[in-house]
mmCIF file of C-alpha atoms and ligand atoms in Angstrom:
data_model
loop_
_atom_site.group_PDB
_atom_site.id
_atom_site.type_symbol
_atom_site.label_atom_id
_atom_site.label_comp_id
_atom_site.label_asym_id
_atom_site.label_seq_id
_atom_site.Cartn_x
_atom_site.Cartn_y
_atom_site.Cartn_z
ATOM 1 C CA MET C 10 -0.069 -0.142 0.127
ATOM 2 C CA MET C 11 2.701 2.629 1.127
ATOM 3 C CA LYS C 12 4.998 1.455 -1.958
ATOM 4 C CA GLN C 13 1.963 2.215 -4.205
ATOM 5 C CA PHE C 14 1.281 5.551 -2.499
ATOM 6 C CA LEU C 15 4.956 6.467 -3.123
ATOM 7 C CA TYR C 16 4.789 5.666 -6.788
ATOM 8 C CA ILE C 17 1.485 7.635 -7.261
ATOM 9 C CA THR C 18 2.936 10.431 -5.580
ATOM 10 C CA ALA C 19 6.092 10.533 -7.911
ATOM 11 C CA ALA C 20 3.914 10.075 -11.067
ATOM 12 C CA LEU C 21 1.929 13.271 -10.116
ATOM 13 C CA LEU C 22 5.151 15.318 -9.137
ATOM 14 C CA GLY C 23 6.545 14.154 -12.379
ATOM 15 C CA PRO C 24 10.188 14.514 -13.366
ATOM 16 C CA ALA C 25 12.335 17.092 -11.593
ATOM 17 C CA LEU C 26 12.685 20.394 -13.044
ATOM 18 C CA GLY C 27 14.291 20.977 -16.054
ATOM 19 C CA PRO C 28 17.736 22.777 -15.924
ATOM 20 C CA LEU C 29 18.528 26.215 -14.603
ATOM 21 C CA GLN C 30 14.635 26.840 -13.853
ATOM 22 C CA ALA C 31 14.386 28.186 -10.435
ATOM 23 C CA GLN C 32 13.911 25.569 -7.441
ATOM 24 C CA LYS C 33 11.344 26.101 -5.365
ATOM 25 C CA LYS C 34 12.339 25.075 -1.764
ATOM 26 C CA GLN C 35 10.008 22.196 -0.926
ATOM 27 C CA PRO C 36 9.420 20.765 2.625
ATOM 28 C CA ALA C 37 11.524 17.661 3.317
ATOM 29 C CA LYS C 38 8.970 15.346 4.564
ATOM 30 C CA LEU C 39 9.340 12.194 3.160
ATOM 31 C CA PRO C 40 6.322 9.550 2.984
ATOM 32 C CA VAL C 41 8.693 6.962 4.401
ATOM 33 C CA SER C 42 8.220 4.271 7.006
ATOM 34 C CA LYS C 43 10.658 4.300 10.052
ATOM 35 C CA GLN C 44 10.357 0.756 10.112
ATOM 36 C CA LEU C 45 11.927 0.094 6.554
ATOM 37 C CA ALA C 46 14.149 -2.859 7.243
ATOM 38 C CA VAL C 47 17.464 -2.761 5.963
ATOM 39 C CA PRO C 48 18.786 -6.624 5.342
ATOM 40 C CA VAL C 49 22.226 -6.042 6.684
ATOM 41 C CA ALA C 50 23.031 -9.739 6.723
ATOM 42 C CA THR C 51 22.248 -10.110 3.444
ATOM 43 C CA VAL C 52 24.408 -7.393 2.150
ATOM 44 C CA VAL C 53 27.073 -8.375 4.488
ATOM 45 C CA ALA C 54 27.032 -12.117 3.041
ATOM 46 C CA ARG C 55 27.122 -10.612 -0.408
ATOM 47 C CA ALA C 56 29.954 -8.584 0.173
ATOM 48 C CA GLU C 57 31.887 -11.346 1.334
ATOM 49 C CA ALA C 58 31.250 -13.369 -1.392
ATOM 50 C CA GLN C 59 32.050 -10.608 -4.049
ATOM 51 C CA TYR C 60 35.025 -9.554 -2.276
ATOM 52 C CA ALA C 61 36.505 -13.000 -1.620
ATOM 53 C CA ALA C 62 35.831 -13.751 -5.262
ATOM 54 C CA TYR C 63 37.555 -10.452 -6.060
ATOM 55 C CA LEU C 64 40.853 -11.423 -4.177
ATOM 56 C CA ARG C 65 40.966 -14.930 -5.611
ATOM 57 C CA ARG C 66 41.179 -13.435 -9.106
ATOM 58 C CA TYR C 67 42.994 -10.486 -8.405
ATOM 59 C CA PRO C 68 45.344 -10.831 -5.016
ATOM 60 C CA ASP C 69 47.687 -8.289 -6.216
ATOM 61 C CA SER C 70 47.237 -5.449 -3.152
ATOM 62 C CA THR C 71 49.338 -2.730 -5.241
ATOM 63 C CA GLN C 72 46.397 -2.243 -7.471
ATOM 64 C CA HIS C 73 43.103 -1.005 -6.152
ATOM 65 C CA PRO C 74 39.847 -1.816 -7.786
ATOM 66 C CA ARG C 75 37.923 1.440 -8.952
ATOM 67 C CA SER C 76 35.196 0.751 -11.448
ATOM 68 C CA THR C 77 34.386 -0.570 -14.861
ATOM 69 C CA GLU C 78 35.455 0.252 -18.369
ATOM 70 C CA ASN C 79 32.765 1.082 -20.913
ATOM 71 C CA ASP C 80 33.624 -2.286 -22.635
ATOM 72 C CA GLY C 81 32.983 -4.082 -19.232
ATOM 73 C CA ARG C 82 36.649 -4.383 -17.847
ATOM 74 C CA LEU C 83 37.736 -4.036 -14.750
ATOM 75 C CA VAL C 84 39.669 -0.640 -13.811
ATOM 76 C CA ARG C 85 42.332 -0.711 -10.963
ATOM 77 C CA THR C 86 44.846 1.942 -9.990
ATOM 78 C CA THR C 87 47.979 2.568 -8.393
ATOM 79 C CA SER C 88 48.206 3.992 -4.952
ATOM 80 C CA ARG C 89 48.367 7.217 -6.606
ATOM 81 C CA ASN C 90 44.488 8.055 -7.383
ATOM 82 C CA TRP C 91 42.141 9.874 -5.250
ATOM 83 C CA THR C 92 39.705 6.343 -5.041
ATOM 84 C CA SER C 93 43.025 4.103 -4.192
ATOM 85 C CA GLY C 94 42.104 4.025 -0.231
ATOM 86 C CA PHE C 95 38.472 2.818 -0.719
ATOM 87 C CA PHE C 96 38.745 -0.793 -1.097
ATOM 88 C CA ALA C 97 41.216 -1.239 1.850
ATOM 89 C CA GLY C 98 38.122 0.904 3.821
ATOM 90 C CA ASN C 99 35.681 -1.525 2.169
ATOM 91 C CA LEU C 100 37.680 -4.314 3.737
ATOM 92 C CA TRP C 101 38.031 -3.100 7.168
ATOM 93 C CA TYR C 102 33.930 -2.250 7.295
ATOM 94 C CA LEU C 103 33.506 -5.832 6.078
ATOM 95 C CA ALA C 104 35.676 -7.143 9.287
ATOM 96 C CA ARG C 105 33.759 -5.185 11.312
ATOM 97 C CA LEU C 106 30.104 -5.992 9.965
ATOM 98 C CA SER C 107 31.061 -9.840 9.595
ATOM 99 C CA GLY C 108 33.340 -10.304 12.471
ATOM 100 C CA GLN C 109 35.003 -13.156 10.343
ATOM 101 C CA PRO C 110 38.742 -13.187 11.121
ATOM 102 C CA GLN C 111 40.180 -13.136 7.574
ATOM 103 C CA TRP C 112 39.184 -9.788 6.784
ATOM 104 C CA PRO C 113 41.354 -7.685 8.841
ATOM 105 C CA ARG C 114 44.694 -9.556 7.113
ATOM 106 C CA ARG C 115 43.510 -8.630 3.611
ATOM 107 C CA ALA C 116 42.417 -5.192 4.798
ATOM 108 C CA ALA C 117 45.708 -4.396 5.823
ATOM 109 C CA ALA C 118 47.147 -5.667 2.764
ATOM 110 C CA PHE C 119 45.546 -3.273 0.688
ATOM 111 C CA THR C 120 46.224 -0.693 3.345
ATOM 112 C CA GLU C 121 49.719 -0.718 3.821
ATOM 113 C CA THR C 122 50.157 -0.515 -0.121
ATOM 114 C CA LEU C 123 49.219 2.920 0.170
ATOM 115 C CA ASP C 124 52.157 4.462 2.584
ATOM 116 C CA ALA C 125 54.054 6.278 0.191
ATOM 117 C CA GLU C 126 51.017 8.610 -0.440
ATOM 118 C CA LYS C 127 51.588 10.170 2.917
ATOM 119 C CA ASN C 128 54.129 12.615 1.693
ATOM 120 C CA VAL C 129 52.561 13.707 -1.514
ATOM 121 C CA THR C 130 51.866 17.070 -1.516
ATOM 122 C CA THR C 131 50.299 17.581 -4.934
ATOM 123 C CA THR C 132 46.711 16.374 -4.097
ATOM 124 C CA HIS C 133 43.813 17.298 -1.634
ATOM 125 C CA ASP C 134 42.591 13.406 -1.444
ATOM 126 C CA LEU C 135 44.979 12.600 1.390
ATOM 127 C CA GLY C 136 41.834 12.057 3.457
ATOM 128 C CA PHE C 137 40.138 9.800 1.103
ATOM 129 C CA ILE C 138 43.404 7.712 0.375
ATOM 130 C CA LEU C 139 44.635 7.611 3.706
ATOM 131 C CA ASN C 140 42.011 8.278 6.504
ATOM 132 C CA ASN C 141 39.756 5.723 4.754
ATOM 133 C CA SER C 142 42.256 3.059 5.146
ATOM 134 C CA TYR C 143 44.714 3.831 7.728
ATOM 135 C CA GLY C 144 41.921 5.587 9.674
ATOM 136 C CA GLN C 145 39.548 2.706 9.209
ATOM 137 C CA GLY C 146 42.410 0.255 9.896
ATOM 138 C CA TYR C 147 43.397 2.018 13.144
ATOM 139 C CA ALA C 148 39.917 2.070 14.426
ATOM 140 C CA VAL C 149 39.866 -1.804 14.198
ATOM 141 C CA THR C 150 43.680 -2.335 15.584
ATOM 142 C CA LYS C 151 45.057 0.681 17.410
ATOM 143 C CA ASN C 152 48.305 -0.148 15.095
ATOM 144 C CA PRO C 153 50.623 2.710 16.206
ATOM 145 C CA LYS C 154 52.423 2.299 12.772
ATOM 146 C CA TYR C 155 49.000 3.359 11.187
ATOM 147 C CA ARG C 156 48.642 6.187 13.620
ATOM 148 C CA ALA C 157 52.342 7.353 12.528
ATOM 149 C CA VAL C 158 51.161 7.667 8.905
ATOM 150 C CA LEU C 159 48.003 9.368 9.428
ATOM 151 C CA LEU C 160 50.032 11.979 11.280
ATOM 152 C CA GLN C 161 52.150 12.573 8.593
ATOM 153 C CA ALA C 162 49.279 12.635 5.785
ATOM 154 C CA ALA C 163 48.278 15.507 7.929
ATOM 155 C CA ALA C 164 51.354 17.442 7.977
ATOM 156 C CA THR C 165 51.133 16.916 4.476
ATOM 157 C CA LEU C 166 47.974 17.901 3.877
ATOM 158 C CA ALA C 167 48.242 21.064 5.987
ATOM 159 C CA LYS C 168 50.868 22.420 3.678
ATOM 160 C CA ARG C 169 48.255 22.892 1.016
ATOM 161 C CA PHE C 170 46.409 25.629 3.062
ATOM 162 C CA ASN C 171 46.898 28.829 2.387
ATOM 163 C CA PRO C 172 45.713 31.447 5.118
ATOM 164 C CA LYS C 173 44.896 34.272 2.943
ATOM 165 C CA VAL C 174 42.285 32.246 1.268
ATOM 166 C CA GLY C 175 41.469 30.137 4.561
ATOM 167 C CA ALA C 176 41.038 27.090 2.519
ATOM 168 C CA ILE C 177 43.221 23.936 1.339
ATOM 169 C CA ARG C 178 43.603 23.856 -2.214
ATOM 170 C CA SER C 179 42.057 21.231 -4.033
ATOM 171 C CA TRP C 180 43.326 20.966 -7.776
ATOM 172 C CA ASP C 181 46.462 21.921 -9.263
ATOM 173 C CA HIS C 182 45.572 21.239 -12.646
ATOM 174 C CA HIS C 183 43.727 23.541 -15.111
ATOM 175 C CA ALA C 184 45.645 26.570 -13.334
ATOM 176 C CA GLU C 185 44.774 28.435 -16.317
ATOM 177 C CA VAL C 186 41.005 28.247 -15.589
ATOM 178 C CA TRP C 187 41.156 27.955 -11.763
ATOM 179 C CA SER C 188 43.420 30.034 -9.794
ATOM 180 C CA TYR C 189 42.704 28.365 -6.487
ATOM 181 C CA PRO C 190 40.052 25.725 -6.748
ATOM 182 C CA VAL C 191 38.236 24.478 -3.552
ATOM 183 C CA ILE C 192 35.808 21.845 -4.463
ATOM 184 C CA VAL C 193 33.024 20.660 -2.131
ATOM 185 C CA ASP C 194 34.496 16.997 -2.133
ATOM 186 C CA ASN C 195 37.427 18.633 -0.236
ATOM 187 C CA LEU C 196 35.214 19.010 2.838
ATOM 188 C CA LEU C 197 35.810 14.910 3.286
ATOM 189 C CA ASN C 198 39.568 15.174 3.486
ATOM 190 C CA LEU C 199 39.315 17.271 6.681
ATOM 191 C CA GLU C 200 38.287 14.435 8.972
ATOM 192 C CA LEU C 201 42.082 13.432 8.599
ATOM 193 C CA LEU C 202 42.865 16.394 9.955
ATOM 194 C CA PHE C 203 40.580 16.526 13.017
ATOM 195 C CA ALA C 204 41.734 12.902 13.935
ATOM 196 C CA ALA C 205 45.514 14.071 13.499
ATOM 197 C CA SER C 206 44.616 16.540 16.174
ATOM 198 C CA ARG C 207 43.049 14.184 18.498
ATOM 199 C CA LEU C 208 45.421 11.405 17.886
ATOM 200 C CA SER C 209 48.505 13.969 18.381
ATOM 201 C CA GLY C 210 47.212 16.686 20.737
ATOM 202 C CA ASP C 211 48.281 19.355 18.274
ATOM 203 C CA THR C 212 45.209 21.647 17.511
ATOM 204 C CA ALA C 213 46.862 23.168 14.793
ATOM 205 C CA TYR C 214 45.182 20.497 12.355
ATOM 206 C CA ALA C 215 41.814 21.080 13.680
ATOM 207 C CA HIS C 216 42.298 24.797 13.132
ATOM 208 C CA ILE C 217 43.256 24.552 9.718
ATOM 209 C CA ALA C 218 40.030 22.179 9.089
ATOM 210 C CA LYS C 219 37.727 24.463 10.914
ATOM 211 C CA THR C 220 38.765 27.308 8.990
ATOM 212 C CA HIS C 221 38.617 25.687 5.715
ATOM 213 C CA ALA C 222 34.839 24.696 6.876
ATOM 214 C CA ALA C 223 34.108 28.080 7.665
ATOM 215 C CA THR C 224 35.355 29.439 4.492
ATOM 216 C CA ASP C 225 33.565 26.833 2.279
ATOM 217 C CA LEU C 226 30.473 27.924 4.146
ATOM 218 C CA LYS C 227 30.440 31.334 2.886
ATOM 219 C CA TYR C 228 30.229 30.692 -0.646
ATOM 220 C CA ARG C 229 28.890 26.779 -1.095
ATOM 221 C CA PHE C 230 25.265 27.269 -1.039
ATOM 222 C CA ARG C 231 22.675 29.015 -3.469
ATOM 223 C CA PRO C 232 20.065 30.756 -1.837
ATOM 224 C CA ASP C 233 18.001 27.434 -2.414
ATOM 225 C CA PHE C 234 20.961 25.446 -0.628
ATOM 226 C CA SER C 235 21.766 23.562 -3.470
ATOM 227 C CA THR C 236 25.743 23.368 -3.632
ATOM 228 C CA TYR C 237 28.276 24.702 -6.392
ATOM 229 C CA HIS C 238 30.929 22.320 -7.058
ATOM 230 C CA VAL C 239 33.992 24.530 -7.382
ATOM 231 C CA LEU C 240 34.595 27.659 -5.393
ATOM 232 C CA ASN C 241 37.677 29.177 -7.181
ATOM 233 C CA PHE C 242 39.318 32.306 -5.160
ATOM 234 C CA ASP C 243 42.067 34.775 -5.853
ATOM 235 C CA PRO C 244 45.098 33.156 -3.538
ATOM 236 C CA ALA C 245 46.682 36.695 -3.166
ATOM 237 C CA THR C 246 43.740 38.496 -1.675
ATOM 238 C CA GLY C 247 41.180 35.411 -0.932
ATOM 239 C CA LYS C 248 38.576 37.046 -2.988
ATOM 240 C CA LEU C 249 36.061 34.788 -4.706
ATOM 241 C CA LEU C 250 36.236 34.976 -8.209
ATOM 242 C CA THR C 251 33.875 32.596 -9.330
ATOM 243 C CA ALA C 252 31.617 29.477 -8.712
ATOM 244 C CA VAL C 253 31.003 26.808 -11.140
ATOM 245 C CA THR C 254 31.101 23.014 -11.863
ATOM 246 C CA HIS C 255 33.311 20.476 -12.990
ATOM 247 C CA GLN C 256 31.586 17.409 -12.765
ATOM 248 C CA GLY C 257 28.001 18.842 -12.700
ATOM 249 C CA PHE C 258 25.530 19.367 -15.597
ATOM 250 C CA ALA C 259 25.752 23.452 -15.316
ATOM 251 C CA ASP C 260 27.351 25.989 -13.186
ATOM 252 C CA ASN C 261 24.022 26.526 -11.785
ATOM 253 C CA SER C 262 22.795 22.873 -11.494
ATOM 254 C CA CYS C 263 23.024 20.841 -8.680
ATOM 255 C CA TRP C 264 25.449 17.836 -9.052
ATOM 256 C CA ALA C 265 23.957 15.201 -6.688
ATOM 257 C CA ARG C 266 27.212 13.901 -5.240
ATOM 258 C CA GLY C 267 28.587 17.142 -4.524
ATOM 259 C CA GLN C 268 25.338 17.535 -2.348
ATOM 260 C CA ALA C 269 26.039 14.478 -0.574
ATOM 261 C CA TRP C 270 29.408 15.369 0.082
ATOM 262 C CA ALA C 271 28.082 18.588 1.635
ATOM 263 C CA ILE C 272 25.588 16.735 4.036
ATOM 264 C CA TYR C 273 28.452 14.319 4.988
ATOM 265 C CA GLY C 274 31.177 17.029 5.196
ATOM 266 C CA TYR C 275 29.167 19.535 7.178
ATOM 267 C CA THR C 276 27.818 16.865 9.409
ATOM 268 C CA MET C 277 31.480 15.720 10.456
ATOM 269 C CA VAL C 278 32.688 19.330 10.756
ATOM 270 C CA TYR C 279 29.687 19.779 13.282
ATOM 271 C CA ARG C 280 30.784 16.420 14.974
ATOM 272 C CA GLU C 281 34.067 17.952 15.361
ATOM 273 C CA THR C 282 33.441 21.439 16.213
ATOM 274 C CA LYS C 283 29.636 21.412 17.500
ATOM 275 C CA ASP C 284 29.537 24.710 16.109
ATOM 276 C CA PRO C 285 25.883 25.147 15.190
ATOM 277 C CA LYS C 286 26.373 26.925 11.845
ATOM 278 C CA PHE C 287 27.902 23.711 10.617
ATOM 279 C CA LEU C 288 24.629 21.687 11.983
ATOM 280 C CA ALA C 289 22.722 24.107 10.190
ATOM 281 C CA ALA C 290 24.664 23.704 7.186
ATOM 282 C CA ALA C 291 24.126 20.078 7.099
ATOM 283 C CA GLN C 292 20.401 19.966 7.427
ATOM 284 C CA HIS C 293 20.226 22.582 4.634
ATOM 285 C CA ALA C 294 22.349 20.385 2.410
ATOM 286 C CA ALA C 295 20.581 17.451 3.699
ATOM 287 C CA ASP C 296 16.780 19.042 3.205
ATOM 288 C CA TYR C 297 17.548 20.143 -0.378
ATOM 289 C CA PHE C 298 18.719 16.675 -1.418
ATOM 290 C CA LEU C 299 15.485 14.987 0.392
ATOM 291 C CA ALA C 300 13.493 17.624 -1.254
ATOM 292 C CA GLN C 301 14.967 16.220 -4.733
ATOM 293 C CA THR C 302 14.850 12.546 -4.038
ATOM 294 C CA ALA C 303 11.297 12.517 -2.760
ATOM 295 C CA LYS C 304 10.076 13.272 -6.160
ATOM 296 C CA ILE C 305 12.074 9.577 -7.135
ATOM 297 C CA PRO C 306 10.307 6.619 -6.262
ATOM 298 C CA ASP C 307 13.255 4.586 -5.161
ATOM 299 C CA ARG C 308 14.938 7.734 -3.767
ATOM 300 C CA ILE C 309 18.434 7.029 -5.662
ATOM 301 C CA PRO C 310 19.333 10.592 -7.290
ATOM 302 C CA TYR C 311 19.977 11.333 -10.727
ATOM 303 C CA TRP C 312 23.662 12.009 -11.391
ATOM 304 C CA ASP C 313 22.842 15.838 -11.505
ATOM 305 C CA PHE C 314 19.420 17.191 -10.007
ATOM 306 C CA ASN C 315 18.742 19.212 -13.229
ATOM 307 C CA ALA C 316 19.984 16.779 -15.724
ATOM 308 C CA PRO C 317 17.910 17.514 -18.784
ATOM 309 C CA ASP C 318 17.020 14.067 -19.536
ATOM 310 C CA ILE C 319 15.346 13.115 -16.369
ATOM 311 C CA PRO C 320 13.640 10.683 -15.797
ATOM 312 C CA LYS C 321 16.176 9.099 -18.183
ATOM 313 C CA ALA C 322 19.343 10.268 -16.959
ATOM 314 C CA PRO C 323 21.949 7.903 -15.261
ATOM 315 C CA ARG C 324 21.457 7.627 -11.737
ATOM 316 C CA ASP C 325 24.242 7.937 -8.895
ATOM 317 C CA ALA C 326 24.067 4.934 -6.279
ATOM 318 C CA SER C 327 27.615 6.558 -4.932
ATOM 319 C CA ALA C 328 25.699 9.921 -3.883
ATOM 320 C CA ALA C 329 22.907 7.930 -2.649
ATOM 321 C CA ALA C 330 25.131 5.771 -0.409
ATOM 322 C CA ALA C 331 27.432 9.130 1.001
ATOM 323 C CA ALA C 332 24.204 10.490 1.393
ATOM 324 C CA ALA C 333 22.695 7.803 3.566
ATOM 325 C CA SER C 334 25.852 7.288 5.884
ATOM 326 C CA GLY C 335 25.972 11.074 6.324
ATOM 327 C CA LEU C 336 21.890 11.336 7.094
ATOM 328 C CA LEU C 337 22.428 8.679 9.562
ATOM 329 C CA GLU C 338 24.918 10.861 11.476
ATOM 330 C CA LEU C 339 23.290 13.589 10.941
ATOM 331 C CA SER C 340 19.770 12.228 12.511
ATOM 332 C CA LYS C 341 21.716 12.148 15.937
ATOM 333 C CA TYR C 342 22.584 15.560 16.188
ATOM 334 C CA ALA C 343 19.457 17.375 14.841
ATOM 335 C CA PRO C 344 16.880 18.068 16.732
ATOM 336 C CA PRO C 345 14.698 15.204 17.667
ATOM 337 C CA LYS C 346 11.753 13.793 15.461
ATOM 338 C CA ASN C 347 13.974 14.640 12.251
ATOM 339 C CA ASN C 348 13.194 12.718 9.125
ATOM 340 C CA TYR C 349 16.889 12.020 8.338
ATOM 341 C CA TYR C 350 16.906 8.516 9.925
ATOM 342 C CA ALA C 351 13.982 7.104 8.002
ATOM 343 C CA ALA C 352 15.354 8.911 4.483
ATOM 344 C CA ALA C 353 18.624 6.797 5.039
ATOM 345 C CA THR C 354 16.765 3.771 5.839
ATOM 346 C CA ALA C 355 14.881 4.229 2.526
ATOM 347 C CA ILE C 356 17.938 4.817 0.736
ATOM 348 C CA LEU C 357 19.474 2.012 2.012
ATOM 349 C CA ALA C 358 16.616 -0.479 1.554
ATOM 350 C CA SER C 359 16.820 0.519 -2.219
ATOM 351 C CA LEU C 360 20.446 0.016 -2.631
ATOM 352 C CA SER C 361 20.040 -3.499 -1.057
ATOM 353 C CA ALA C 362 17.500 -4.465 -3.550
ATOM 354 C CA PRO C 363 18.296 -6.387 -6.703
ATOM 355 C CA GLN C 364 17.976 -3.305 -8.755
ATOM 356 C CA TYR C 365 21.105 -1.840 -7.008
ATOM 357 C CA LEU C 366 22.772 -4.851 -5.318
ATOM 358 C CA ALA C 367 25.156 -6.712 -7.529
ATOM 359 C CA ALA C 368 24.203 -10.457 -7.675
ATOM 360 C CA ALA C 369 27.262 -12.790 -6.771
ATOM 361 C CA GLY C 370 30.008 -12.867 -9.018
ATOM 362 C CA THR C 371 28.769 -9.917 -11.443
ATOM 363 C CA ASN C 372 29.841 -6.379 -11.490
ATOM 364 C CA ASN C 373 33.404 -7.044 -11.570
ATOM 365 C CA PHE C 374 32.784 -8.004 -7.746
ATOM 366 C CA PHE C 375 31.632 -4.749 -6.580
ATOM 367 C CA LEU C 376 28.816 -4.402 -4.647
ATOM 368 C CA LEU C 377 26.710 -1.648 -6.079
ATOM 369 C CA LYS C 378 25.690 -0.925 -9.725
ATOM 370 C CA HIS C 379 24.727 2.322 -11.102
ATOM 371 C CA SER C 380 26.881 5.297 -10.288
ATOM 372 C CA THR C 381 28.015 7.922 -12.473
ATOM 373 C CA GLY C 382 31.697 9.146 -12.097
ATOM 374 C CA ASN C 383 32.166 12.101 -14.658
ATOM 375 C CA LYS C 384 29.459 12.260 -16.693
ATOM 376 C CA PRO C 385 30.574 15.752 -18.630
ATOM 377 C CA ALA C 386 33.878 13.912 -19.245
ATOM 378 C CA ASN C 387 31.673 10.960 -20.577
ATOM 379 C CA SER C 388 33.778 8.856 -18.089
ATOM 380 C CA GLU C 389 32.297 6.213 -15.620
ATOM 381 C CA ILE C 390 28.548 6.452 -16.536
ATOM 382 C CA ASP C 391 25.951 3.760 -15.173
ATOM 383 C CA VAL C 392 28.977 1.777 -13.572
ATOM 384 C CA PRO C 393 30.023 0.321 -10.300
ATOM 385 C CA LEU C 394 32.372 2.338 -8.241
ATOM 386 C CA VAL C 395 34.561 1.429 -5.264
ATOM 387 C CA TYR C 396 33.266 4.657 -3.177
ATOM 388 C CA ALA C 397 29.758 3.838 -3.690
ATOM 389 C CA ASP C 398 30.387 0.308 -2.055
ATOM 390 C CA TYR C 399 32.544 2.316 0.657
ATOM 391 C CA TYR C 400 29.776 4.509 2.005
ATOM 392 C CA PHE C 401 27.129 1.992 1.631
ATOM 393 C CA LEU C 402 28.901 -0.439 3.824
ATOM 394 C CA GLU C 403 30.018 2.468 6.585
ATOM 395 C CA ALA C 404 25.969 3.166 6.232
ATOM 396 C CA LEU C 405 25.059 -0.487 6.823
ATOM 397 C CA TRP C 406 27.858 -0.356 9.821
ATOM 398 C CA ARG C 407 25.838 3.056 11.072
ATOM 399 C CA TYR C 408 22.724 1.576 10.765
ATOM 400 C CA GLN C 409 23.557 -1.563 12.609
ATOM 401 C CA ASN C 410 25.472 0.270 15.630
ATOM 402 C CA TYR C 411 23.023 3.056 15.291
ATOM 403 C CA ALA C 412 22.105 2.920 19.143
ATOM 404 C CA GLN C 413 25.252 3.224 20.375
ATOM 405 C CA LEU C 414 26.721 5.232 17.921
ATOM 406 C CA THR C 415 29.499 7.669 18.430
ATOM 407 C CA LEU C 416 31.927 8.769 15.835
ATOM 408 C CA ASN C 417 34.783 10.280 17.715
HETATM 409 N N1 LIG M 510 36.280 13.443 -5.288
HETATM 410 C C1 LIG M 510 35.655 13.033 -6.865
HETATM 411 C C2 LIG M 510 34.233 12.814 -6.949
HETATM 412 O O1 LIG M 510 33.654 12.871 -6.233
HETATM 413 O O2 LIG M 510 34.053 12.437 -8.420
#
């Protein structure tokens, strides 16, 4: 009955607004049941089967699975790629979710081949690469060598901070177009800096992270609380020059994964700072995301909320998974009776169904189908992405441990 209601409501609402049309702020109430159950055990068993099969076929831990080529071939990367830390993280989450003794050993193998990245100053993605691997490994093992890697990585990342801008520089490439780009994704790399301050007692890292988040917050949102992808600053004066997109449909459209990064990132910054302005930011980002996905029967976003070909546009399960993980945490901090927990469980229930969850032995041994990496570059469209699996497993872990969930 409820399902029928959801489908009828969605049909009446019709497709999302076309590109560049004004987006009216909508109430974020979702007609979803709080009782919606997520089949954690089924997904964990599938993850064990998929990753065991992957490791039998591809045991080399210097190669990290990322995605699938257009012709169906598996894409693996070296440690230098921004996605290299996710597979190790997936194995750490699988270790925690399954309790099976073989997974920490497999996770450690894929973690420890990332060691050299701790000194690399040419990327802002050291959080994605090393916090999601060594950080998750440290949470499980308390291995002091992992702690040392995290501290070195934070010291390296901090070198990319420009006090005039008040932010860490994202990309070095396209310097002719962007003089000092700061992308929404970068919020997630701040978690490494907060962790380093906690581990070392040196508050300088947390100070940089908080300053970056405050700068980001000044310019990230449009009046309707959709997000820009790229903020471009003048590094000499700190002035914002342009707010544009790189992976979204248009400069004034809303790239779904960017909005998910904002939910997750601002929630994490609130966890670490307890500054209410970051909680408000996370709620605004979430409310926009949920108003948009309320129009979609299964709640899994199109790659951009303003994609011109909705409802035929490709989905992005990675945006759904990152949002679900962030929403579960946000539901703990937002005022009682918020709808973030219900929204997260609705997303997770969809991702756990056969439309998105791969059958054993398929999908190049990734868990989730139907993610989109970079549509404007015609790259990774409607494919598995390793980071979709990462945030999915993390969300399942948060869901399973919800009653006692504390994240620092
Ligand atoms: N951080 C890159 C992406 O979200 O595609």
